[in-house]
Short mmCIF file of C-alpha atoms and ligand atoms in Angstrom, two decimals:
data_model
loop_
_atom_site.label_atom_id
_atom_site.label_comp_id
_atom_site.label_asym_id
_atom_site.label_seq_id
_atom_site.Cartn_x
_atom_site.Cartn_y
_atom_site.Cartn_z
CA UNK A 1 32.05 4.23 -4.12
CA UNK A 2 33.64 2.68 -1.05
CA UNK A 3 31.74 1.38 1.98
CA UNK A 4 33.40 4.04 4.17
CA UNK A 5 31.49 6.37 1.02
CA UNK A 6 28.25 4.60 2.21
CA UNK A 7 27.61 4.87 5.38
CA UNK A 8 27.95 8.22 5.37
CA UNK A 9 25.64 8.87 3.22
CA UNK A 10 23.32 6.78 4.92
CA UNK A 11 23.54 8.49 8.05
CA UNK A 12 22.57 11.59 6.11
CA UNK A 13 19.77 10.83 4.11
CA UNK A 14 17.10 8.77 4.93
CA UNK A 15 16.47 5.17 4.37
CA UNK A 16 14.56 5.65 1.02
CA UNK A 17 14.94 7.80 -1.52
CA UNK A 18 13.57 8.48 -4.80
CA UNK A 19 15.32 10.94 -7.37
CA UNK A 20 13.08 11.71 -10.93
CA UNK A 21 12.14 7.85 -11.49
CA UNK A 22 11.17 7.19 -14.79
CA UNK A 23 10.99 3.87 -15.90
CA UNK A 24 9.78 2.82 -19.71
CA UNK A 25 8.87 -0.54 -21.06
CA UNK A 26 9.11 0.65 -24.65
CA UNK A 27 7.47 3.58 -25.09
CA UNK A 28 5.08 3.46 -22.90
CA UNK A 29 6.01 4.89 -19.37
CA UNK A 30 5.57 3.08 -15.97
CA UNK A 31 7.10 5.47 -13.38
CA UNK A 32 6.86 9.51 -14.99
CA UNK A 33 9.85 11.32 -13.28
CA UNK A 34 8.98 10.01 -9.61
CA UNK A 35 10.52 11.64 -6.45
CA UNK A 36 10.16 11.33 -2.62
CA UNK A 37 11.85 10.27 0.10
CA UNK A 38 10.54 7.96 3.21
CA UNK A 39 11.79 9.02 6.36
CA UNK A 40 13.32 5.97 9.27
CA UNK A 41 11.16 4.72 11.20
CA UNK A 42 8.88 5.75 8.45
CA UNK A 43 5.32 3.05 7.37
CA UNK A 44 4.38 4.58 4.11
CA UNK A 45 1.66 3.94 2.07
CA UNK A 46 2.44 3.55 -1.92
CA UNK A 47 -0.40 3.64 -3.49
CA UNK A 48 -2.94 3.44 -6.34
CA UNK A 49 -5.19 1.95 -9.10
CA UNK A 50 -3.55 -1.71 -10.76
CA UNK A 51 -0.72 -0.47 -13.19
CA UNK A 52 -0.11 2.48 -11.81
CA UNK A 53 3.81 1.90 -11.41
CA UNK A 54 3.99 0.80 -8.03
CA UNK A 55 5.59 -2.46 -8.50
CA UNK A 56 7.89 -1.27 -11.19
CA UNK A 57 9.15 1.47 -8.00
CA UNK A 58 9.97 -1.43 -5.19
CA UNK A 59 11.21 -3.50 -7.72
CA UNK A 60 13.78 -0.82 -9.34
CA UNK A 61 14.69 0.22 -5.62
CA UNK A 62 15.73 -3.47 -4.55
CA UNK A 63 18.02 -3.02 -7.62
CA UNK A 64 15.90 -5.86 -9.38
CA UNK A 65 15.34 -3.32 -12.73
CA UNK A 66 17.44 -0.94 -14.61
CA UNK A 67 15.76 2.77 -14.45
CA UNK A 68 15.51 4.28 -18.04
CA UNK A 69 16.62 7.84 -15.95
CA UNK A 70 16.62 8.37 -12.12
CA UNK A 71 18.00 7.25 -9.13
CA UNK A 72 17.27 5.34 -5.60
CA UNK A 73 18.96 5.07 -2.99
CA UNK A 74 18.35 2.46 0.32
CA UNK A 75 20.03 3.29 3.57
CA UNK A 76 22.35 5.51 1.01
CA UNK A 77 23.47 2.43 -1.43
CA UNK A 78 22.43 3.20 -4.58
CA UNK A 79 19.78 0.57 -5.57
CA UNK A 80 21.55 -0.25 -9.30
CA UNK A 81 25.23 0.46 -7.57
CA UNK A 82 25.45 -1.07 -4.78
CA UNK A 83 22.54 -4.16 -4.95
CA UNK A 84 24.62 -6.64 -3.33
CA UNK A 85 24.73 -4.57 -0.06
CA UNK A 86 21.38 -3.17 0.18
CA UNK A 87 20.07 -6.59 0.31
CA UNK A 88 21.75 -7.35 2.64
CA UNK A 89 19.85 -4.31 4.40
CA UNK A 90 16.53 -4.91 3.52
CA UNK A 91 13.78 -7.41 3.58
CA UNK A 92 11.02 -7.38 1.23
CA UNK A 93 7.64 -9.16 0.90
CA UNK A 94 5.55 -10.09 -2.71
CA UNK A 95 1.68 -10.85 -3.09
CA UNK A 96 3.95 -14.29 -4.33
CA UNK A 97 5.23 -14.47 -1.03
CA UNK A 98 8.17 -17.38 -1.35
CA UNK A 99 7.20 -20.43 0.77
CA UNK A 100 8.50 -23.38 0.50
CA UNK A 101 4.91 -25.71 1.36
CA UNK A 102 6.50 -28.78 1.35
CA UNK A 103 8.59 -27.73 4.04
CA UNK A 104 7.61 -26.86 7.72
CA UNK A 105 6.83 -23.25 8.74
CA UNK A 106 10.06 -23.71 11.47
CA UNK A 107 12.43 -25.12 8.10
CA UNK A 108 11.11 -21.95 5.55
CA UNK A 109 12.74 -18.92 8.64
CA UNK A 110 15.89 -21.94 8.51
CA UNK A 111 16.25 -21.64 5.80
CA UNK A 112 15.73 -18.02 4.79
CA UNK A 113 18.15 -17.11 8.18
CA UNK A 114 21.02 -19.91 6.47
CA UNK A 115 20.61 -17.47 2.85
CA UNK A 116 21.60 -14.36 5.00
CA UNK A 117 24.10 -16.13 6.50
CA UNK A 118 22.64 -17.14 9.75
CA UNK A 119 23.69 -19.91 11.89
CA UNK A 120 24.25 -21.81 15.35
CA UNK A 121 22.88 -19.89 18.83
CA UNK A 122 21.85 -16.92 16.15
CA UNK A 123 19.75 -18.59 14.05
CA UNK A 124 18.22 -20.54 16.76
CA UNK A 125 17.69 -17.85 18.50
CA UNK A 126 15.72 -15.84 15.36
CA UNK A 127 13.82 -18.60 14.84
CA UNK A 128 12.40 -18.51 18.40
CA UNK A 129 11.30 -14.80 18.37
CA UNK A 130 10.40 -15.24 14.32
CA UNK A 131 8.12 -18.09 15.29
CA UNK A 132 6.28 -15.84 18.66
CA UNK A 133 6.26 -12.17 16.67
CA UNK A 134 4.08 -14.48 13.98
CA UNK A 135 2.28 -16.68 15.87
CA UNK A 136 3.53 -20.18 15.53
CA UNK A 137 3.79 -21.55 18.26
CA UNK A 138 3.35 -24.59 18.57
CA UNK A 139 2.35 -24.56 15.08
CA UNK A 140 6.01 -24.60 14.35
CA UNK A 141 6.56 -28.01 12.95
CA UNK A 142 3.25 -27.55 10.32
CA UNK A 143 3.76 -28.17 6.93
CA UNK A 144 3.66 -24.47 5.00
CA UNK A 145 1.40 -26.06 2.63
CA UNK A 146 -1.44 -27.21 5.74
CA UNK A 147 -1.74 -22.80 7.13
CA UNK A 148 -4.20 -20.46 6.54
CA UNK A 149 -3.03 -17.59 5.04
CA UNK A 150 -3.32 -15.55 7.58
CA UNK A 151 -0.16 -17.59 9.83
CA UNK A 152 1.22 -18.52 5.98
CA UNK A 153 1.04 -14.37 5.72
CA UNK A 154 2.36 -13.58 8.65
CA UNK A 155 5.26 -16.55 8.04
CA UNK A 156 6.42 -14.84 5.10
CA UNK A 157 6.51 -11.72 6.61
CA UNK A 158 8.86 -13.51 9.32
CA UNK A 159 10.86 -15.25 6.43
CA UNK A 160 11.32 -11.66 4.61
CA UNK A 161 13.07 -10.15 8.16
CA UNK A 162 14.66 -12.99 9.97
CA UNK A 163 18.01 -10.95 8.89
CA UNK A 164 16.65 -7.68 10.71
CA UNK A 165 16.74 -6.19 8.14
CA UNK A 166 16.64 -1.79 8.38
CA UNK A 167 13.91 -1.31 5.68
CA UNK A 168 11.06 -3.82 4.31
CA UNK A 169 8.81 -3.87 1.50
CA UNK A 170 5.87 -4.64 1.56
CA UNK A 171 3.86 -5.18 -1.77
CA UNK A 172 0.23 -6.30 -0.90
CA UNK A 173 1.43 -8.43 1.87
CA UNK A 174 -2.47 -8.75 2.22
CA UNK A 175 -4.37 -9.02 -0.43
CA UNK A 176 -6.79 -11.76 -0.33
CA UNK A 177 -5.97 -12.19 3.87
CA UNK A 178 -8.93 -12.19 6.18
CA UNK A 179 -8.98 -9.20 7.48
CA UNK A 180 -8.84 -10.35 11.18
CA UNK A 181 -5.59 -11.71 10.02
CA UNK A 182 -5.03 -8.17 8.17
CA UNK A 183 -5.22 -6.64 11.15
CA UNK A 184 -3.01 -8.73 12.92
CA UNK A 185 -0.62 -8.16 10.48
CA UNK A 186 -0.74 -3.93 10.93
CA UNK A 187 0.14 -4.91 14.91
CA UNK A 188 3.04 -6.31 13.40
CA UNK A 189 3.85 -4.13 11.06
CA UNK A 190 3.70 -1.17 13.55
CA UNK A 191 5.20 -3.27 16.43
CA UNK A 192 8.83 -3.12 13.65
CA UNK A 193 8.78 0.55 13.26
CA UNK A 194 9.07 0.65 17.09
CA UNK A 195 12.57 -1.48 16.68
CA UNK A 196 13.77 1.49 13.79
CA UNK A 197 12.10 -0.15 11.22
CA UNK A 198 11.17 2.13 7.92
CA UNK A 199 8.42 -0.18 5.78
CA UNK A 200 7.11 1.12 2.04
CA UNK A 201 3.45 -0.90 1.85
CA UNK A 202 1.22 -0.74 -0.76
CA UNK A 203 -2.16 -2.32 -0.71
CA UNK A 204 -5.64 -1.06 -1.85
CA UNK A 205 -7.41 -1.75 1.39
CA UNK A 206 -8.46 1.65 2.30
CA UNK A 207 -8.16 0.52 5.88
CA UNK A 208 -4.85 -0.09 5.86
CA UNK A 209 -4.21 2.78 3.59
CA UNK A 210 -5.57 5.16 6.72
CA UNK A 211 -2.98 2.93 8.97
CA UNK A 212 -0.17 4.99 6.69
CA UNK A 213 1.90 7.29 8.82
CA UNK A 214 2.21 9.01 4.30
CA UNK A 215 0.90 8.00 1.46
CA UNK A 216 2.51 9.02 -1.95
CA UNK A 217 -0.05 8.16 -4.24
CA UNK A 218 0.99 7.22 -7.89
CA UNK A 219 -1.16 6.90 -10.93
CA UNK A 220 -0.29 6.71 -14.20
CA UNK A 221 3.10 6.59 -13.06
CA UNK A 222 2.53 9.92 -11.68
CA UNK A 223 3.24 10.62 -8.22
CA UNK A 224 0.13 12.60 -7.67
CA UNK A 225 -0.10 13.55 -3.49
CA UNK A 226 1.96 12.82 -0.95
CA UNK A 227 0.96 13.35 2.50
CA UNK A 228 -0.29 12.01 6.22
CA UNK A 229 -3.93 10.69 5.20
CA UNK A 230 -5.96 13.30 7.76
CA UNK A 231 -3.27 16.00 5.25
CA UNK A 232 -4.40 14.38 1.55
CA UNK A 233 -8.07 14.42 2.78
CA UNK A 234 -8.45 18.51 3.78
CA UNK A 235 -6.05 19.10 0.80
CA UNK A 236 -6.56 16.60 -2.13
CA UNK A 237 -10.58 17.18 -2.53
CA UNK A 238 -12.04 18.90 -5.11
CA UNK A 239 -15.62 19.35 -3.82
CA UNK A 240 -17.19 18.00 -1.01
CA UNK A 241 -19.22 14.70 -0.75
CA UNK A 242 -22.71 13.25 -0.05
CA UNK A 243 -23.46 10.29 1.51
CA UNK A 244 -26.82 9.10 -0.22
CA UNK A 245 -28.60 6.82 1.80
CA UNK A 246 -32.33 5.49 -0.53
CA UNK A 247 -33.55 2.37 -0.55
CA UNK A 248 -32.93 1.18 -3.80
CA UNK A 249 -29.57 1.93 -4.19
CA UNK A 250 -29.01 0.75 -8.03
CA UNK A 251 -32.18 2.57 -9.34
CA UNK A 252 -30.56 5.44 -7.44
CA UNK A 253 -26.90 5.31 -8.71
CA UNK A 254 -28.40 4.16 -12.03
CA UNK A 255 -30.43 7.65 -12.10
CA UNK A 256 -26.83 9.62 -10.82
CA UNK A 257 -24.85 8.25 -13.68
CA UNK A 258 -27.78 9.56 -16.08
CA UNK A 259 -27.88 13.04 -14.65
CA UNK A 260 -23.93 13.64 -14.29
CA UNK A 261 -23.70 12.40 -18.11
CA UNK A 262 -26.72 14.76 -19.42
CA UNK A 263 -24.87 17.65 -17.18
CA UNK A 264 -27.79 17.85 -15.13
CA UNK A 265 -25.70 18.57 -11.65
CA UNK A 266 -21.96 18.57 -11.77
CA UNK A 267 -20.74 15.37 -10.25
CA UNK A 268 -17.12 14.37 -10.13
CA UNK A 269 -17.83 11.56 -9.58
CA UNK A 270 -20.60 8.67 -8.02
CA UNK A 271 -19.50 5.61 -5.85
CA UNK A 272 -21.02 2.72 -4.29
CA UNK A 273 -19.86 1.93 -0.85
CA UNK A 274 -21.42 -0.79 0.62
CA UNK A 275 -25.32 -0.06 0.14
CA UNK A 276 -24.42 4.06 0.69
CA UNK A 277 -23.41 6.70 -2.30
CA UNK A 278 -20.75 8.85 -2.02
CA UNK A 279 -21.28 11.70 -4.85
CA UNK A 280 -18.70 14.66 -5.01
CA UNK A 281 -20.58 17.76 -6.35
CA UNK A 282 -18.76 21.22 -6.07
CA UNK A 283 -20.55 22.08 -2.94
CA UNK A 284 -23.13 20.07 -0.59
CA UNK A 285 -24.83 23.28 0.29
CA UNK A 286 -25.67 23.52 -3.24
CA UNK A 287 -26.70 20.37 -4.70
CA UNK A 288 -28.03 18.19 -1.91
CA UNK A 289 -31.20 19.53 -2.67
CA UNK A 290 -31.43 19.41 -5.48
CA UNK A 291 -30.25 16.03 -5.84
CA UNK A 292 -32.89 14.67 -2.85
CA UNK A 293 -35.64 16.53 -5.39
CA UNK A 294 -34.37 14.39 -8.63
CA UNK A 295 -34.07 10.87 -7.06
CA UNK A 296 -37.55 11.32 -5.15
CA UNK A 297 -39.32 12.81 -8.28
CA UNK A 298 -37.68 9.18 -10.40
CA UNK A 299 -39.00 6.95 -7.39
CA UNK A 300 -36.56 6.50 -5.04
CA UNK A 301 -36.99 6.86 -1.50
CA UNK A 302 -34.07 8.74 -0.24
CA UNK A 303 -33.77 7.71 3.23
CA UNK A 304 -30.96 10.56 4.25
CA UNK A 305 -28.67 12.61 2.49
CA UNK A 306 -25.42 13.63 4.07
CA UNK A 307 -22.09 15.76 3.31
CA UNK A 308 -19.52 13.54 4.84
CA UNK A 309 -15.87 13.79 5.98
CA UNK A 310 -14.69 12.74 2.59
CA UNK A 311 -13.17 8.91 3.20
CA UNK A 312 -9.30 7.84 1.43
CA UNK A 313 -11.22 6.95 -1.22
CA UNK A 314 -12.88 9.45 -2.21
CA UNK A 315 -9.22 11.81 -1.83
CA UNK A 316 -8.01 8.88 -3.97
CA UNK A 317 -11.01 8.96 -6.33
CA UNK A 318 -10.30 12.43 -7.42
CA UNK A 319 -6.59 12.35 -7.80
CA UNK A 320 -6.98 10.58 -10.16
CA UNK A 321 -9.75 12.46 -11.94
CA UNK A 322 -7.64 15.66 -11.47
CA UNK A 323 -6.84 16.93 -15.34
CA UNK A 324 -3.05 16.63 -15.93
CA UNK A 325 -0.90 19.06 -14.06
CA UNK A 326 -3.48 19.65 -11.62
N1 LIG B 1 8.20 -6.10 -17.60
C1 LIG B 1 7.56 -5.20 -18.62
N2 LIG B 1 7.55 -5.43 -19.90
C2 LIG B 1 6.16 -4.12 -20.12
N3 LIG B 1 5.01 -3.37 -19.16
C3 LIG B 1 5.42 -3.90 -17.44
C4 LIG B 1 6.65 -4.37 -17.59
N4 LIG B 1 6.83 -4.19 -15.86
C5 LIG B 1 5.02 -3.93 -15.72
N5 LIG B 1 5.14 -2.88 -17.10
C6 LIG B 1 3.04 -2.48 -17.23
O1 LIG B 1 3.79 -1.11 -16.55
C7 LIG B 1 2.57 -0.65 -15.58
C8 LIG B 1 2.96 -1.03 -13.83
O2 LIG B 1 3.17 -1.75 -13.39
P1 LIG B 1 2.91 -1.84 -12.11
O3 LIG B 1 4.24 -1.78 -11.30
O4 LIG B 1 2.92 -3.94 -11.65
O5 LIG B 1 1.68 -1.55 -11.35
P2 LIG B 1 0.98 -1.73 -10.05
O6 LIG B 1 2.61 -2.14 -9.27
O7 LIG B 1 0.53 -0.10 -9.05
O8 LIG B 1 -0.30 -3.12 -10.61
C9 LIG B 1 1.72 -1.59 -15.74
O9 LIG B 1 0.42 -1.10 -16.77
C10 LIG B 1 2.58 -2.96 -16.73
O10 LIG B 1 1.75 -3.26 -17.46
MG1 LIG B 2 2.15 -4.25 -8.13
#
């Protein structure tokens, strides 16, 4: 395909397009016939448990790994066959962000700028912009190894977008970073999208999942749900969530798990969130009182037991546990 075709295709296509994508490692299916599209300027959360196939999908989108079948397009460019052209217009930040620890913050940016062909005034200008964006003013000459996690992470993002990519892939960019730095990082993500950048991001933090405009949820290589966070909560929950506040949550958890095993209650899921227990039941009205009595009779002081709106985590647990094909 010539360049003009590519440009034309880019104008018609969403910036990220995944079509019937499958990746097998031997007999193991890591990504199983996945299709989705991400719209221009969108923050798309690509979520799922460990080993679900998130990174494998991203590696195929970046053309670093060839699909067993199916195809991916980024800005209209086929990841597998137009990889080089695509790399010029995408940014990628992985969990092991690739910064040079023995270079200063500014040197890292300059290095990546030069890799992408920036030079002279353009490079100096971009360097200043990125230092400012990352909040690194005054730390330009600090050795990267001496920057704390949050600074390093923002510097890594800066290096990943030094060439002004139109699509950015962020694979667990905030893993292990403190909550305030994570919040700052999301401010940067949204600042990018205001400039028309499309972002695909993976995260394990549910507060961050809530910040995504749309979420694709992958489990066991299969795309199980794709929608806005609010719609996922409305459509993906099988049952109601009861939040149980007990004086002894550990004991209450044990009792509930036992009751679940015995089939005493049709508990879809019981999980601890901090000190609160979330139990998913077919209907709050039918089971709230019965669970209360069971716990109380076993010696647990129940402070409250209320139906609550599901969190995204409840939704994901429910989606993962859904019967295959359901
Ligand atoms: N190169 C590989 N060879 C064999 N198995 C792999 C390879 N890369 C990933 N996998 C397996 O594919 C599954 C999905 O991995 P990955 O995409 O990294 O998951 P995630 O990023 O969602 O945690 C995992 O079970 C992983 O062990
Ligand atoms: Mg991964």
